[in-house]
């Protein structure tokens, strides 16, 4: 199964700043996704990261706030822009080799906004 | 809109017990269902994946079943151990989109 590494593992940021989270997969994958897990909650899908094209965002998430890149089949980034305390969450990257294959997750990035 | 619910929300059992975690979903048009565990401060670990055409999957002490028509899945854990303590999440992949909708989770504590 794919091994997924996320960086940074945690960060504390100031209000109004931006942070870019990196997700690296150890093998080529078809699908990559970004999720948010707010404190005490389950996971909510932010967007599907599409290789070589714009990400597909879920309702309630917009590109200006959460720009995503996916330059190749093993790497993606999520930027959390103009952060506020409400953005304090765990952000997780996942990947799958195909539509009928299991999704595998990184350890997540724990983000706190002061 | 797909909704995924897990019951119970929390469960505490003595070591050695067999237990069942439940997952229900409102839209049966799914590709597959996946069970995960999440340890505190960690990401998700994939446990079992059941395709929509399958009825169950087994891995060691874990057995997951799927009844797509009734919108239900169960995760059976045999001979529970303290190391099984974690939050268990189910997620369904929507037909046509491959996107995962996650359940609300069950926090399991196995007492030594």
CSV table of C-alpha atoms in Angstrom, one decimal:
chain,number,residue,atom,x,y,z
A,1,UNK,CA,0.0,0.0,0.0
A,2,UNK,CA,1.1,3.6,-0.6
A,3,UNK,CA,3.0,5.4,2.1
A,4,UNK,CA,2.0,9.0,2.5
A,5,UNK,CA,4.2,11.7,4.2
A,6,UNK,CA,2.8,15.1,5.2
A,7,UNK,CA,4.8,18.1,6.1
A,8,UNK,CA,4.7,19.9,8.5
A,9,UNK,CA,3.2,17.6,11.1
A,10,UNK,CA,2.1,20.5,13.2
A,11,UNK,CA,2.3,24.3,13.2
A,12,UNK,CA,1.2,27.3,15.2
A,13,UNK,CA,0.4,30.3,13.0
A,14,UNK,CA,-0.6,33.9,13.3
A,15,UNK,CA,-4.0,35.2,12.2
A,16,UNK,CA,-3.9,36.5,8.6
A,17,UNK,CA,-0.9,34.4,7.4
A,18,UNK,CA,-0.9,31.5,5.0
A,19,UNK,CA,0.6,28.0,5.3
A,20,UNK,CA,1.3,25.4,2.7
A,21,UNK,CA,1.1,21.7,3.5
A,22,UNK,CA,2.9,19.2,1.4
A,23,UNK,CA,1.8,15.6,0.7
A,24,UNK,CA,4.3,13.1,-0.8
A,25,UNK,CA,3.3,9.6,-1.9
A,26,UNK,CA,6.0,6.9,-2.3
A,27,UNK,CA,4.4,5.6,-5.5
A,28,UNK,CA,2.3,7.0,-8.4
A,29,UNK,CA,-1.4,7.2,-7.5
A,30,UNK,CA,-4.4,8.1,-9.6
A,31,UNK,CA,-6.3,10.0,-6.9
A,32,UNK,CA,-5.3,12.4,-4.2
A,33,UNK,CA,-7.7,14.1,-1.8
A,34,UNK,CA,-7.5,16.7,1.0
A,35,UNK,CA,-9.7,16.5,4.1
A,36,UNK,CA,-10.2,18.7,7.2
A,37,UNK,CA,-10.9,17.3,10.7
A,38,UNK,CA,-12.1,19.9,13.1
A,39,UNK,CA,-11.7,19.3,16.8
A,40,UNK,CA,-13.8,16.4,18.0
A,41,UNK,CA,-15.3,15.9,14.5
A,42,UNK,CA,-15.1,13.4,11.7
A,43,UNK,CA,-13.4,14.1,8.4
A,44,UNK,CA,-14.8,16.5,5.7
A,45,UNK,CA,-13.6,16.4,2.1
A,46,UNK,CA,-12.1,19.7,1.0
A,47,UNK,CA,-11.2,18.9,-2.6
A,48,UNK,CA,-10.0,16.3,-5.0
A,49,UNK,CA,-6.5,17.2,-6.3
A,50,UNK,CA,-6.4,16.6,-10.0
A,51,UNK,CA,-3.0,16.1,-11.7
A,52,UNK,CA,-2.3,18.8,-14.2
A,53,UNK,CA,-5.5,20.7,-13.7
A,54,UNK,CA,-7.5,22.7,-11.2
A,55,UNK,CA,-8.7,20.9,-8.1
A,56,UNK,CA,-12.4,20.0,-7.6
A,57,UNK,CA,-13.8,21.7,-4.5
A,58,UNK,CA,-16.6,20.5,-2.3
A,59,UNK,CA,-19.5,22.8,-1.3
A,60,UNK,CA,-18.3,25.3,1.3
A,61,UNK,CA,-14.6,25.3,0.2
A,62,UNK,CA,-13.2,27.7,-2.4
A,63,UNK,CA,-10.0,28.0,-4.3
A,64,UNK,CA,-9.1,31.4,-2.9
A,65,UNK,CA,-9.1,30.1,0.6
A,66,UNK,CA,-7.6,26.6,-0.1
A,67,UNK,CA,-5.5,26.7,-3.3
A,68,UNK,CA,-4.3,23.2,-4.2
A,69,UNK,CA,-1.6,22.1,-6.5
A,70,UNK,CA,-0.8,18.6,-8.0
A,71,UNK,CA,2.1,18.9,-10.4
A,72,UNK,CA,2.6,15.1,-10.8
A,73,UNK,CA,1.3,11.7,-9.7
A,74,UNK,CA,3.1,11.6,-6.4
A,75,UNK,CA,2.9,15.1,-4.9
A,76,UNK,CA,0.3,17.7,-3.9
A,77,UNK,CA,0.1,20.8,-1.8
A,78,UNK,CA,-2.7,22.5,0.1
A,79,UNK,CA,-2.4,26.1,1.2
A,80,UNK,CA,-4.6,27.5,3.9
A,81,UNK,CA,-4.8,31.2,3.2
A,82,UNK,CA,-5.5,34.3,5.4
A,83,UNK,CA,-5.9,32.0,8.4
A,84,UNK,CA,-8.3,32.7,11.3
A,85,UNK,CA,-8.8,30.7,14.5
A,86,UNK,CA,-11.7,28.9,12.8
A,87,UNK,CA,-9.1,27.2,10.5
A,88,UNK,CA,-7.6,25.4,13.5
A,89,UNK,CA,-8.0,21.8,12.5
A,90,UNK,CA,-6.1,18.7,11.4
A,91,UNK,CA,-5.6,18.6,7.6
A,92,UNK,CA,-5.2,15.2,6.0
A,93,UNK,CA,-4.0,14.1,2.6
A,94,UNK,CA,-5.1,10.7,1.2
A,95,UNK,CA,-4.3,8.8,-2.0
A,96,UNK,CA,-5.7,5.8,-3.9
A,97,UNK,CA,-4.3,3.9,-6.9
A,98,UNK,CA,-7.8,3.6,-8.4
A,99,UNK,CA,-11.5,4.1,-7.9
A,100,UNK,CA,-12.0,0.6,-6.4
A,101,UNK,CA,-8.8,0.7,-4.3
A,102,UNK,CA,-8.6,1.7,-0.6
A,103,UNK,CA,-7.7,5.2,0.3
A,104,UNK,CA,-4.5,5.6,2.4
A,105,UNK,CA,-3.9,8.6,4.7
A,106,UNK,CA,-1.0,10.5,5.9
A,107,UNK,CA,-0.6,11.4,9.6
A,108,UNK,CA,-2.1,14.8,9.1
A,109,UNK,CA,-1.0,18.3,9.8
A,110,UNK,CA,-2.2,19.8,13.1
A,111,UNK,CA,-2.7,23.5,12.6
A,112,UNK,CA,-3.4,26.0,15.4
A,113,UNK,CA,-4.1,29.7,14.7
A,114,UNK,CA,-3.5,32.3,17.3
B,1,UNK,CA,-27.3,13.8,0.1
B,2,UNK,CA,-25.4,10.9,1.6
B,3,UNK,CA,-25.3,10.8,5.4
B,4,UNK,CA,-23.2,8.3,7.3
B,5,UNK,CA,-24.0,7.5,11.0
B,6,UNK,CA,-22.1,5.3,13.4
B,7,UNK,CA,-23.6,3.8,16.5
B,8,UNK,CA,-22.6,3.8,19.3
B,9,UNK,CA,-20.6,7.0,19.5
B,10,UNK,CA,-18.5,5.6,22.4
B,11,UNK,CA,-18.0,2.1,23.8
B,12,UNK,CA,-16.1,0.8,26.7
B,13,UNK,CA,-15.6,-3.0,27.1
B,14,UNK,CA,-13.4,-5.3,29.2
B,15,UNK,CA,-10.6,-7.1,27.4
B,16,UNK,CA,-11.5,-10.3,25.7
B,17,UNK,CA,-15.0,-9.3,24.6
B,18,UNK,CA,-16.3,-9.7,21.1
B,19,UNK,CA,-17.9,-6.5,19.9
B,20,UNK,CA,-19.8,-5.0,17.0
B,21,UNK,CA,-19.6,-1.5,15.6
B,22,UNK,CA,-22.3,-0.2,13.4
B,23,UNK,CA,-22.3,2.1,10.3
B,24,UNK,CA,-25.4,3.1,8.4
B,25,UNK,CA,-25.7,5.2,5.2
B,26,UNK,CA,-28.7,6.8,3.5
B,27,UNK,CA,-27.9,6.3,-0.2
B,28,UNK,CA,-27.1,2.8,-1.3
B,29,UNK,CA,-25.5,3.9,-4.6
B,30,UNK,CA,-21.9,3.4,-3.4
B,31,UNK,CA,-18.8,1.9,-4.9
B,32,UNK,CA,-17.3,0.6,-1.7
B,33,UNK,CA,-17.1,1.1,2.1
B,34,UNK,CA,-13.9,1.3,4.0
B,35,UNK,CA,-13.3,1.0,7.7
B,36,UNK,CA,-10.4,2.9,9.4
B,37,UNK,CA,-9.0,3.3,12.9
B,38,UNK,CA,-7.6,6.6,14.2
B,39,UNK,CA,-5.3,6.7,17.2
B,40,UNK,CA,-5.1,9.9,19.2
B,41,UNK,CA,-3.0,12.5,17.4
B,42,UNK,CA,-2.5,10.3,14.4
B,43,UNK,CA,-3.8,9.9,10.9
B,44,UNK,CA,-6.1,7.1,9.7
B,45,UNK,CA,-5.1,3.5,9.3
B,46,UNK,CA,-7.1,1.5,6.7
B,47,UNK,CA,-8.6,-1.7,8.2
B,48,UNK,CA,-10.9,-3.2,5.6
B,49,UNK,CA,-12.3,-2.3,2.2
B,50,UNK,CA,-15.6,-3.9,1.0
B,51,UNK,CA,-16.6,-3.4,-2.6
B,52,UNK,CA,-20.3,-2.8,-3.3
B,53,UNK,CA,-20.5,-6.3,-4.8
B,54,UNK,CA,-19.1,-8.0,-1.7
B,55,UNK,CA,-20.8,-9.1,1.5
B,56,UNK,CA,-17.9,-9.3,3.8
B,57,UNK,CA,-14.2,-9.0,4.3
B,58,UNK,CA,-11.9,-10.5,7.0
B,59,UNK,CA,-8.5,-9.6,8.3
B,60,UNK,CA,-7.2,-11.3,11.4
B,61,UNK,CA,-9.6,-10.6,14.3
B,62,UNK,CA,-11.6,-8.1,12.2
B,63,UNK,CA,-14.6,-8.9,10.0
B,64,UNK,CA,-16.6,-6.3,8.2
B,65,UNK,CA,-20.0,-7.0,6.5
B,66,UNK,CA,-22.0,-4.9,4.1
B,67,UNK,CA,-25.7,-4.9,3.4
B,68,UNK,CA,-26.0,-2.3,0.6
B,69,UNK,CA,-29.7,-2.6,0.2
B,70,UNK,CA,-30.4,-1.8,3.8
B,71,UNK,CA,-27.6,0.8,4.0
B,72,UNK,CA,-25.7,-1.0,6.8
B,73,UNK,CA,-22.2,-2.2,7.6
B,74,UNK,CA,-20.8,-3.8,10.7
B,75,UNK,CA,-17.3,-4.2,12.0
B,76,UNK,CA,-16.9,-7.2,14.2
B,77,UNK,CA,-13.8,-7.3,16.5
B,78,UNK,CA,-13.1,-10.7,18.1
B,79,UNK,CA,-11.3,-11.1,21.5
B,80,UNK,CA,-10.7,-7.4,22.0
B,81,UNK,CA,-7.4,-6.1,23.4
B,82,UNK,CA,-6.3,-2.9,25.0
B,83,UNK,CA,-4.4,-2.1,21.8
B,84,UNK,CA,-7.7,-2.0,19.9
B,85,UNK,CA,-8.6,1.2,21.8
B,86,UNK,CA,-9.0,3.9,19.1
B,87,UNK,CA,-11.7,5.8,17.2
B,88,UNK,CA,-13.2,3.7,14.4
B,89,UNK,CA,-14.5,5.4,11.3
B,90,UNK,CA,-16.4,4.1,8.3
B,91,UNK,CA,-16.5,5.9,5.0
B,92,UNK,CA,-18.5,5.3,1.8
B,93,UNK,CA,-17.4,6.0,-1.7
B,94,UNK,CA,-20.2,7.5,-3.7
B,95,UNK,CA,-21.0,6.0,-7.1
B,96,UNK,CA,-19.9,8.2,-9.9
B,97,UNK,CA,-17.6,10.4,-7.9
B,98,UNK,CA,-15.3,8.1,-5.8
B,99,UNK,CA,-15.5,10.7,-3.1
B,100,UNK,CA,-15.6,9.4,0.5
B,101,UNK,CA,-18.2,10.5,3.0
B,102,UNK,CA,-17.1,9.8,6.5
B,103,UNK,CA,-19.2,8.6,9.4
B,104,UNK,CA,-19.3,10.2,12.8
B,105,UNK,CA,-17.0,7.6,14.4
B,106,UNK,CA,-17.1,5.3,17.4
B,107,UNK,CA,-14.6,5.8,20.2
B,108,UNK,CA,-13.6,2.4,21.6
B,109,UNK,CA,-11.9,1.8,24.9
B,110,UNK,CA,-10.8,-1.7,25.8
B,111,UNK,CA,-10.1,-2.1,29.5
B,112,UNK,CA,-7.3,-4.4,30.7
